[in-house]
mmCIF file of C-alpha atoms in Angstrom:
data_model
loop_
_atom_site.group_PDB
_atom_site.id
_atom_site.type_symbol
_atom_site.label_atom_id
_atom_site.label_comp_id
_atom_site.label_asym_id
_atom_site.label_seq_id
_atom_site.Cartn_x
_atom_site.Cartn_y
_atom_site.Cartn_z
ATOM 1 C CA MET A 1 117.194 6.550 147.986
ATOM 2 C CA THR A 2 114.994 9.576 148.616
ATOM 3 C CA GLU A 3 116.562 13.004 148.245
ATOM 4 C CA LEU A 4 119.168 13.406 150.956
ATOM 5 C CA HIS A 5 120.865 16.497 152.333
ATOM 6 C CA LEU A 6 124.005 15.812 154.345
ATOM 7 C CA TRP A 7 125.613 18.595 156.362
ATOM 8 C CA LEU A 8 129.271 17.934 157.268
ATOM 9 C CA ARG A 9 129.967 19.959 160.394
ATOM 10 C CA HIS A 10 133.173 21.492 161.688
ATOM 11 C CA GLU A 11 134.587 19.721 164.740
ATOM 12 C CA THR A 12 134.853 22.006 167.769
ATOM 13 C CA ARG A 13 137.583 19.977 169.445
ATOM 14 C CA THR A 14 140.818 21.657 168.423
ATOM 15 C CA THR A 15 142.746 18.384 168.144
ATOM 16 C CA GLU A 16 140.182 16.750 165.870
ATOM 17 C CA ARG A 17 141.496 16.799 162.294
ATOM 18 C CA ARG A 18 139.667 13.788 160.858
ATOM 19 C CA THR A 19 136.626 13.851 158.630
ATOM 20 C CA PRO A 20 133.970 11.155 158.179
ATOM 21 C CA VAL A 21 133.694 11.982 154.437
ATOM 22 C CA VAL A 22 136.761 12.685 152.307
ATOM 23 C CA PRO A 23 136.502 14.758 149.084
ATOM 24 C CA SER A 24 136.738 11.805 146.686
ATOM 25 C CA ASP A 25 133.792 10.136 148.418
ATOM 26 C CA ALA A 26 131.962 13.462 148.593
ATOM 27 C CA ARG A 27 132.145 13.506 144.783
ATOM 28 C CA ARG A 28 130.466 10.084 144.630
ATOM 29 C CA LEU A 29 127.690 11.270 146.930
ATOM 30 C CA VAL A 30 127.090 14.394 144.847
ATOM 31 C CA ASP A 31 127.117 12.333 141.632
ATOM 32 C CA ALA A 32 124.478 10.071 143.234
ATOM 33 C CA GLY A 33 122.184 13.058 143.786
ATOM 34 C CA VAL A 34 122.999 13.804 147.418
ATOM 35 C CA THR A 35 123.128 17.454 148.465
ATOM 36 C CA LEU A 36 126.263 17.861 150.558
ATOM 37 C CA THR A 37 126.993 21.018 152.508
ATOM 38 C CA VAL A 38 130.434 21.267 154.108
ATOM 39 C CA GLU A 39 131.239 23.687 156.906
ATOM 40 C CA ASP A 40 134.488 25.549 156.596
ATOM 41 C CA SER A 41 137.037 24.085 159.004
ATOM 42 C CA PRO A 42 140.644 25.269 159.248
ATOM 43 C CA GLN A 43 141.757 22.136 161.101
ATOM 44 C CA ARG A 44 140.179 19.469 158.887
ATOM 45 C CA VAL A 45 142.871 17.422 157.121
ATOM 46 C CA PHE A 46 141.278 18.212 153.753
ATOM 47 C CA PRO A 47 140.808 21.891 152.787
ATOM 48 C CA THR A 48 137.319 23.171 152.199
ATOM 49 C CA GLU A 49 138.234 23.982 148.590
ATOM 50 C CA ALA A 50 138.694 20.275 147.863
ATOM 51 C CA TYR A 51 135.004 19.723 148.686
ATOM 52 C CA GLU A 52 133.935 22.765 146.729
ATOM 53 C CA ARG A 53 135.691 21.420 143.626
ATOM 54 C CA VAL A 54 133.610 18.234 143.680
ATOM 55 C CA GLY A 55 130.256 20.042 143.910
ATOM 56 C CA CYS A 56 129.665 20.555 147.612
ATOM 57 C CA GLY A 57 128.119 23.680 149.051
ATOM 58 C CA VAL A 58 130.092 25.563 151.700
ATOM 59 C CA ALA A 59 128.809 27.032 154.959
ATOM 60 C CA GLU A 60 130.314 28.752 157.958
ATOM 61 C CA ALA A 61 131.615 26.664 160.851
ATOM 62 C CA GLY A 62 128.867 25.941 163.373
ATOM 63 C CA SER A 63 126.026 26.928 161.007
ATOM 64 C CA TRP A 64 124.447 23.453 161.259
ATOM 65 C CA VAL A 65 122.226 24.835 164.031
ATOM 66 C CA SER A 66 120.273 26.732 161.364
ATOM 67 C CA ALA A 67 120.510 24.117 158.623
ATOM 68 C CA PRO A 68 117.286 23.116 156.835
ATOM 69 C CA PRO A 69 115.167 20.846 159.043
ATOM 70 C CA ASP A 70 115.612 17.857 156.741
ATOM 71 C CA ALA A 71 119.424 18.112 156.706
ATOM 72 C CA VAL A 72 121.278 15.226 158.357
ATOM 73 C CA VAL A 73 124.233 16.587 160.330
ATOM 74 C CA VAL A 74 127.376 14.441 160.041
ATOM 75 C CA GLY A 75 130.346 14.663 162.397
ATOM 76 C CA LEU A 76 132.651 12.605 164.588
ATOM 77 C CA LYS A 77 133.117 13.906 168.115
ATOM 78 C CA GLU A 78 131.033 15.717 170.727
ATOM 79 C CA LEU A 79 128.585 18.503 169.975
ATOM 80 C CA PRO A 80 128.933 21.923 171.604
ATOM 81 C CA ASP A 81 126.782 22.563 174.677
ATOM 82 C CA ALA A 82 124.369 24.787 172.742
ATOM 83 C CA PRO A 83 121.694 24.803 171.491
ATOM 84 C CA ALA A 84 119.651 23.228 174.237
ATOM 85 C CA GLU A 85 117.256 21.671 171.718
ATOM 86 C CA LEU A 86 118.633 19.520 168.903
ATOM 87 C CA THR A 87 116.208 19.485 165.994
ATOM 88 C CA HIS A 88 118.170 17.521 163.376
ATOM 89 C CA GLN A 89 119.233 13.932 162.928
ATOM 90 C CA HIS A 90 122.905 13.722 163.856
ATOM 91 C CA LEU A 91 125.392 11.073 162.745
ATOM 92 C CA TYR A 92 128.421 10.905 165.048
ATOM 93 C CA PHE A 93 129.932 9.066 168.009
ATOM 94 C CA GLY A 94 127.681 10.190 170.848
ATOM 95 C CA HIS A 95 129.002 7.966 173.680
ATOM 96 C CA ALA A 96 125.643 8.156 175.406
ATOM 97 C CA TYR A 97 124.285 4.614 175.545
ATOM 98 C CA LYS A 98 126.305 3.137 178.424
ATOM 99 C CA ARG A 99 125.478 5.696 181.098
ATOM 100 C CA GLN A 100 128.633 7.710 180.428
ATOM 101 C CA PRO A 101 128.953 11.131 182.047
ATOM 102 C CA GLY A 102 126.773 13.626 180.207
ATOM 103 C CA ALA A 103 124.659 10.976 178.492
ATOM 104 C CA GLU A 104 121.308 11.920 179.952
ATOM 105 C CA PRO A 105 121.595 15.683 179.275
ATOM 106 C CA LEU A 106 122.580 14.953 175.662
ATOM 107 C CA LEU A 107 119.638 12.650 175.047
ATOM 108 C CA ARG A 108 117.315 15.172 176.679
ATOM 109 C CA ARG A 109 118.495 17.766 174.148
ATOM 110 C CA PHE A 110 117.508 15.486 171.273
ATOM 111 C CA LEU A 111 114.124 14.753 172.767
ATOM 112 C CA ALA A 112 113.499 18.440 173.482
ATOM 113 C CA GLY A 113 114.113 19.397 169.879
ATOM 114 C CA GLY A 114 112.610 16.373 168.179
ATOM 115 C CA GLY A 115 115.927 15.306 166.697
ATOM 116 C CA ALA A 116 117.665 11.941 166.864
ATOM 117 C CA LEU A 117 121.128 10.548 167.448
ATOM 118 C CA LEU A 118 122.191 7.933 164.910
ATOM 119 C CA ASP A 119 125.299 6.833 166.733
ATOM 120 C CA LEU A 120 127.964 5.568 164.325
ATOM 121 C CA GLU A 121 129.246 3.127 166.945
ATOM 122 C CA TYR A 122 125.924 1.280 166.633
ATOM 123 C CA LEU A 123 125.730 1.200 162.843
ATOM 124 C CA VAL A 124 125.828 -2.583 162.465
ATOM 125 C CA ASP A 125 124.962 -5.284 159.945
ATOM 126 C CA ASP A 126 122.385 -8.036 160.374
ATOM 127 C CA GLU A 127 124.857 -10.037 162.475
ATOM 128 C CA GLY A 128 125.571 -7.130 164.797
ATOM 129 C CA ARG A 129 129.024 -6.393 163.375
ATOM 130 C CA ARG A 130 130.069 -2.770 163.188
ATOM 131 C CA LEU A 131 130.090 -1.324 159.697
ATOM 132 C CA VAL A 132 132.255 1.739 160.306
ATOM 133 C CA ALA A 133 135.073 2.248 162.810
ATOM 134 C CA PHE A 134 138.417 3.877 163.393
ATOM 135 C CA GLY A 135 139.547 0.883 165.408
ATOM 136 C CA TYR A 136 142.575 -0.195 163.404
ATOM 137 C CA TRP A 137 144.242 3.202 163.559
ATOM 138 C CA ALA A 138 143.282 3.694 167.201
ATOM 139 C CA GLY A 139 145.057 0.462 168.038
ATOM 140 C CA TYR A 140 148.026 1.315 165.838
ATOM 141 C CA LEU A 141 148.550 4.685 167.465
ATOM 142 C CA GLY A 142 147.886 3.452 170.987
ATOM 143 C CA ALA A 143 150.558 0.795 170.690
ATOM 144 C CA ALA A 144 152.956 3.177 168.947
ATOM 145 C CA LEU A 145 152.674 5.813 171.663
ATOM 146 C CA ALA A 146 153.019 3.193 174.370
ATOM 147 C CA VAL A 147 156.252 1.870 172.835
ATOM 148 C CA LEU A 148 157.688 5.360 172.441
ATOM 149 C CA GLN A 149 156.795 6.224 176.040
ATOM 150 C CA HIS A 150 158.250 2.994 177.373
ATOM 151 C CA ARG A 151 161.494 3.621 175.492
ATOM 152 C CA GLY A 152 161.721 7.263 176.576
ATOM 153 C CA ALA A 153 161.095 8.637 173.074
ATOM 154 C CA LEU A 154 157.593 10.093 173.331
ATOM 155 C CA LYS A 155 157.538 13.861 172.794
ATOM 156 C CA ALA A 156 154.752 16.091 174.134
ATOM 157 C CA PRO A 157 152.668 17.825 173.088
ATOM 158 C CA LEU A 158 151.625 15.349 170.419
ATOM 159 C CA ARG A 159 151.086 16.535 166.871
ATOM 160 C CA PRO A 160 149.491 15.035 163.750
ATOM 161 C CA THR A 161 151.939 13.085 161.640
ATOM 162 C CA SER A 162 152.152 10.642 158.742
ATOM 163 C CA LYS A 163 152.471 6.879 158.994
ATOM 164 C CA GLU A 164 155.901 7.017 157.403
ATOM 165 C CA GLU A 165 157.181 9.486 160.005
ATOM 166 C CA LEU A 166 155.636 7.552 162.878
ATOM 167 C CA ASP A 167 157.076 4.254 161.655
ATOM 168 C CA ALA A 168 160.502 5.852 161.408
ATOM 169 C CA GLU A 169 160.252 6.811 165.075
ATOM 170 C CA LEU A 170 159.181 3.279 166.009
ATOM 171 C CA THR A 171 162.020 1.594 164.116
ATOM 172 C CA GLY A 172 164.472 4.145 165.454
ATOM 173 C CA SER A 173 163.684 3.285 169.070
ATOM 174 C CA ALA A 174 165.523 0.374 170.571
ATOM 175 C CA GLY A 175 165.273 -2.084 173.433
ATOM 176 C CA GLU A 176 163.722 -5.403 174.344
ATOM 177 C CA LEU A 177 160.096 -5.258 175.432
ATOM 178 C CA SER A 178 157.553 -7.731 176.786
ATOM 179 C CA ALA A 179 154.145 -6.583 175.500
ATOM 180 C CA LEU A 180 150.546 -7.787 175.751
ATOM 181 C CA VAL A 181 147.610 -6.889 173.494
ATOM 182 C CA ILE A 182 144.168 -7.648 174.909
ATOM 183 C CA GLY A 183 141.493 -7.906 172.214
ATOM 184 C CA ALA A 184 144.202 -8.951 169.793
ATOM 185 C CA LEU A 185 141.875 -10.382 167.142
ATOM 186 C CA GLY A 186 139.666 -7.302 166.697
ATOM 187 C CA ARG A 187 140.199 -4.230 164.530
ATOM 188 C CA SER A 188 142.027 -2.289 167.221
ATOM 189 C CA GLY A 189 143.978 -5.325 168.281
ATOM 190 C CA ARG A 190 145.194 -5.909 164.721
ATOM 191 C CA GLY A 191 146.313 -2.297 164.527
ATOM 192 C CA ALA A 192 148.155 -2.554 167.829
ATOM 193 C CA ARG A 193 149.919 -5.740 166.706
ATOM 194 C CA ALA A 194 150.955 -4.075 163.449
ATOM 195 C CA ALA A 195 152.536 -1.097 165.236
ATOM 196 C CA LEU A 196 154.340 -3.374 167.671
ATOM 197 C CA GLY A 197 155.635 -5.340 164.704
ATOM 198 C CA VAL A 198 157.098 -2.175 163.186
ATOM 199 C CA ALA A 199 158.810 -1.552 166.536
ATOM 200 C CA GLY A 200 160.279 -5.049 166.464
ATOM 201 C CA VAL A 201 158.060 -6.382 169.247
ATOM 202 C CA GLU A 202 156.160 -9.670 169.078
ATOM 203 C CA PRO A 203 153.356 -9.282 171.641
ATOM 204 C CA THR A 204 151.441 -11.829 173.639
ATOM 205 C CA ARG A 205 147.931 -11.994 172.144
ATOM 206 C CA TRP A 206 144.857 -12.360 174.302
ATOM 207 C CA ASP A 207 141.279 -12.366 173.132
ATOM 208 C CA LEU A 208 138.000 -13.885 174.305
ATOM 209 C CA ALA A 209 139.409 -17.242 175.318
ATOM 210 C CA GLU A 210 142.084 -15.696 177.519
ATOM 211 C CA THR A 211 139.856 -13.068 179.136
ATOM 212 C CA ARG A 212 137.042 -15.422 180.148
ATOM 213 C CA ASP A 213 139.272 -16.578 182.996
ATOM 214 C CA LEU A 214 141.892 -13.849 183.034
ATOM 215 C CA ASP A 215 145.256 -14.604 184.595
ATOM 216 C CA ARG A 216 146.156 -11.296 186.259
ATOM 217 C CA ALA A 217 149.516 -12.564 187.429
ATOM 218 C CA ALA A 218 150.455 -13.334 183.839
ATOM 219 C CA LEU A 219 149.144 -9.957 182.736
ATOM 220 C CA LEU A 220 151.300 -8.140 185.294
ATOM 221 C CA GLU A 221 154.377 -10.019 184.085
ATOM 222 C CA HIS A 222 154.333 -7.930 180.886
ATOM 223 C CA GLU A 223 156.108 -4.583 180.782
ATOM 224 C CA LEU A 224 153.637 -2.978 178.375
ATOM 225 C CA MET A 225 149.922 -3.603 177.851
ATOM 226 C CA VAL A 226 147.540 -2.298 175.229
ATOM 227 C CA ASN A 227 143.818 -2.742 175.913
ATOM 228 C CA THR A 228 141.548 -2.676 172.868
ATOM 229 C CA VAL A 229 138.490 -4.353 174.381
ATOM 230 C CA LEU A 230 135.223 -2.394 174.324
ATOM 231 C CA THR A 231 132.376 -4.266 175.951
ATOM 232 C CA THR A 232 128.657 -3.538 176.065
ATOM 233 C CA ARG A 233 128.009 -5.743 179.101
ATOM 234 C CA PRO A 234 129.516 -5.923 182.565
ATOM 235 C CA ILE A 235 132.543 -8.222 182.841
ATOM 236 C CA PRO A 236 135.185 -8.568 185.560
ATOM 237 C CA PRO A 237 137.793 -5.814 185.249
ATOM 238 C CA PHE A 238 141.166 -6.675 183.745
ATOM 239 C CA LEU A 239 142.998 -4.666 186.398
ATOM 240 C CA THR A 240 142.110 -3.148 189.766
ATOM 241 C CA ASP A 241 143.938 -0.730 192.048
ATOM 242 C CA LYS A 242 144.896 -3.667 194.235
ATOM 243 C CA ASP A 243 146.636 -5.306 191.279
ATOM 244 C CA LEU A 244 148.660 -2.187 190.577
ATOM 245 C CA ASP A 245 149.884 -2.102 194.180
ATOM 246 C CA GLY A 246 151.056 -5.714 194.203
ATOM 247 C CA PRO A 247 154.752 -6.412 194.808
ATOM 248 C CA SER A 248 155.314 -8.528 191.675
ATOM 249 C CA ARG A 249 154.097 -6.054 189.037
ATOM 250 C CA ARG A 250 156.430 -5.701 186.041
ATOM 251 C CA LEU A 251 153.869 -3.629 184.122
ATOM 252 C CA ARG A 252 155.281 -0.160 183.456
ATOM 253 C CA THR A 253 153.285 1.222 180.531
ATOM 254 C CA LEU A 254 149.522 0.881 180.066
ATOM 255 C CA CYS A 255 147.609 2.151 177.031
ATOM 256 C CA ASP A 256 143.815 2.017 177.134
ATOM 257 C CA VAL A 257 142.671 2.480 173.535
ATOM 258 C CA THR A 258 138.983 2.167 174.379
ATOM 259 C CA CYS A 259 138.901 4.962 176.984
ATOM 260 C CA ASP A 260 135.600 3.822 178.483
ATOM 261 C CA VAL A 261 136.256 5.784 181.667
ATOM 262 C CA GLY A 262 133.072 6.716 183.537
ATOM 263 C CA SER A 263 131.103 3.788 182.113
ATOM 264 C CA PRO A 264 130.004 0.920 184.370
ATOM 265 C CA PHE A 265 131.375 -1.388 181.636
ATOM 266 C CA ASN A 266 134.916 -0.040 181.942
ATOM 267 C CA VAL A 267 137.367 -2.968 182.052
ATOM 268 C CA LEU A 268 140.186 -0.797 183.450
ATOM 269 C CA PRO A 269 138.715 1.084 186.455
ATOM 270 C CA VAL A 270 142.160 2.174 187.620
ATOM 271 C CA TYR A 271 141.927 5.765 186.383
ATOM 272 C CA ASP A 272 139.234 8.451 186.351
ATOM 273 C CA ALA A 273 140.145 10.791 183.484
ATOM 274 C CA THR A 274 141.545 10.499 179.983
ATOM 275 C CA THR A 275 144.853 11.992 178.896
ATOM 276 C CA ASP A 276 145.223 14.302 175.898
ATOM 277 C CA TRP A 277 147.602 15.589 173.253
ATOM 278 C CA THR A 278 149.125 18.182 175.570
ATOM 279 C CA ARG A 279 149.667 15.735 178.438
ATOM 280 C CA PRO A 280 149.475 12.303 176.839
ATOM 281 C CA VAL A 281 150.860 10.401 179.820
ATOM 282 C CA ARG A 282 149.673 10.167 183.404
ATOM 283 C CA ARG A 283 151.710 8.538 186.154
ATOM 284 C CA LEU A 284 149.465 6.074 187.984
ATOM 285 C CA ARG A 285 152.076 4.693 190.368
ATOM 286 C CA GLU A 286 155.548 5.850 191.405
ATOM 287 C CA ARG A 287 157.157 2.750 192.918
ATOM 288 C CA PRO A 288 157.582 0.977 190.637
ATOM 289 C CA ALA A 289 156.547 3.496 187.987
ATOM 290 C CA LEU A 290 153.417 2.886 185.928
ATOM 291 C CA ASP A 291 152.416 5.250 183.132
ATOM 292 C CA LEU A 292 148.989 5.508 181.504
ATOM 293 C CA ILE A 293 148.076 6.660 177.982
ATOM 294 C CA ALA A 294 144.311 7.071 177.463
ATOM 295 C CA ILE A 295 143.576 9.441 174.580
ATOM 296 C CA ASP A 296 140.055 9.277 173.155
ATOM 297 C CA ASN A 297 140.815 10.557 169.646
ATOM 298 C CA LEU A 298 144.012 8.685 168.826
ATOM 299 C CA PRO A 299 143.294 8.269 165.080
ATOM 300 C CA SER A 300 143.324 12.054 164.654
ATOM 301 C CA LEU A 301 147.120 11.810 164.992
ATOM 302 C CA LEU A 302 147.065 10.080 161.600
ATOM 303 C CA PRO A 303 144.162 12.087 160.159
ATOM 304 C CA LEU A 304 144.722 11.310 156.488
ATOM 305 C CA GLU A 305 144.958 7.532 156.757
ATOM 306 C CA ALA A 306 142.175 7.309 159.349
ATOM 307 C CA SER A 307 139.781 9.527 157.376
ATOM 308 C CA VAL A 308 140.326 7.746 154.064
ATOM 309 C CA ASP A 309 139.607 4.326 155.592
ATOM 310 C CA PHE A 310 136.597 5.468 157.571
ATOM 311 C CA SER A 311 135.049 7.359 154.678
ATOM 312 C CA ALA A 312 135.392 4.336 152.395
ATOM 313 C CA ALA A 313 133.378 2.257 154.879
ATOM 314 C CA LEU A 314 130.767 4.944 155.525
ATOM 315 C CA LEU A 315 130.134 5.838 151.864
ATOM 316 C CA PRO A 316 128.033 2.788 150.924
ATOM 317 C CA GLN A 317 125.972 3.263 154.077
ATOM 318 C CA LEU A 318 125.273 6.891 153.228
ATOM 319 C CA LEU A 319 124.290 5.904 149.680
ATOM 320 C CA GLU A 320 121.667 3.639 151.269
ATOM 321 C CA PHE A 321 120.626 6.024 154.029
ATOM 322 C CA GLY A 322 117.274 5.381 155.674
ATOM 323 C CA GLY A 323 114.988 2.410 155.847
ATOM 324 C CA ALA A 324 114.815 -0.485 158.256
ATOM 325 C CA GLY A 325 118.385 -1.762 157.839
ATOM 326 C CA PRO A 326 121.483 -0.458 159.627
ATOM 327 C CA TRP A 327 120.118 3.081 159.970
ATOM 328 C CA GLY A 328 116.825 1.782 161.275
ATOM 329 C CA ARG A 329 118.710 -0.189 163.893
ATOM 330 C CA CYS A 330 120.629 2.978 164.826
ATOM 331 C CA LEU A 331 117.387 4.801 165.372
ATOM 332 C CA ASP A 332 115.935 1.938 167.401
ATOM 333 C CA ARG A 333 119.026 1.992 169.603
ATOM 334 C CA PHE A 334 118.536 5.717 170.232
ATOM 335 C CA HIS A 335 114.939 5.205 171.355
ATOM 336 C CA GLN A 336 115.989 2.251 173.507
ATOM 337 C CA ALA A 337 118.626 4.366 175.266
ATOM 338 C CA CYS A 338 116.059 7.080 175.931
ATOM 339 C CA ARG A 339 113.621 4.566 177.369
ATOM 340 C CA GLU A 340 116.329 3.035 179.587
ATOM 341 C CA LEU A 341 116.838 6.450 181.144
ATOM 342 C CA GLY A 342 113.092 6.999 181.477
ATOM 343 C CA LEU A 343 113.183 9.878 179.011
ATOM 344 C CA GLU A 344 110.805 8.678 176.345
ATOM 345 C CA GLU A 345 107.265 7.432 176.046
ATOM 346 C CA GLY A 346 106.990 5.896 172.606
ATOM 347 C CA GLU A 347 107.865 8.861 170.379
ATOM 348 C CA SER A 348 108.636 7.937 166.775
ATOM 349 C CA TYR A 349 111.009 9.417 164.241
ATOM 350 C CA GLU A 350 111.694 8.128 160.744
ATOM 351 C CA VAL A 351 115.009 8.102 158.929
#
């Protein structure tokens, strides 16, 4: 691996407490010859001093804008609106390749500055399988919050917690519950099933076979549904407004883990805005009641567990950064997205 300078940025979203690189893995990167600069961040689950102790440099929050040109900026969630020109390579979840709101302006910023988005959602192996994801914990928390809401035990605003504390809340809630997990065999689906198991619920499990010819009447017979399906191609929606207004609906609590709102590939086009930690639940229908949970950074509610797992998966990829493998595919996907929006005419950029 050529000399690599990683710049771990502070997350501007106040509810984002995760980190893509934990201190123990930062030590392994430094020992491998990587220069790692860590921005100070009061909300990050690990204190800045923990990174300093393993050999990382420390910088002020937001100083990535003036980082050396060859630094690779690493984060998780959205960038601030400035600067208008992005000159670095950025590793994070950009949510810009499926015509989501704000996608075109973001990609224009990269092209204007000569930088590149290496979207972690598209870091895949030779078979197209994702190499890093927070899916398990997103599913776990989505199902947990849905159960607590359904049983009248969800407290707002939400706050970060530990798995032990969350599991105690789940086992302390009571009541029979008919639940459905769609995408049950994937990472998020496995997490959702695990949380439901802690709550004493054995869910119905649907995956590809059941969604090819989806039985909406059977779906609506469940009291609680957790959607963990994220698709990159148009498929028939799982629910429509007409379904929610039907007279036979038993569905009362809906959690959309994927939060693909605004995308033409959204499988649940029955809402137009996500919920958040302050107001985690939105009432979609009054008679009979139907509540929605759609929080797009669920794993940050378990920041320690989520960060440790994610960092362990990302570390080997960072140790092999560059080349024509997974990172090369990330870069190709960036250029493809730009071309699809008519923003690029064959520019090249090497990782």
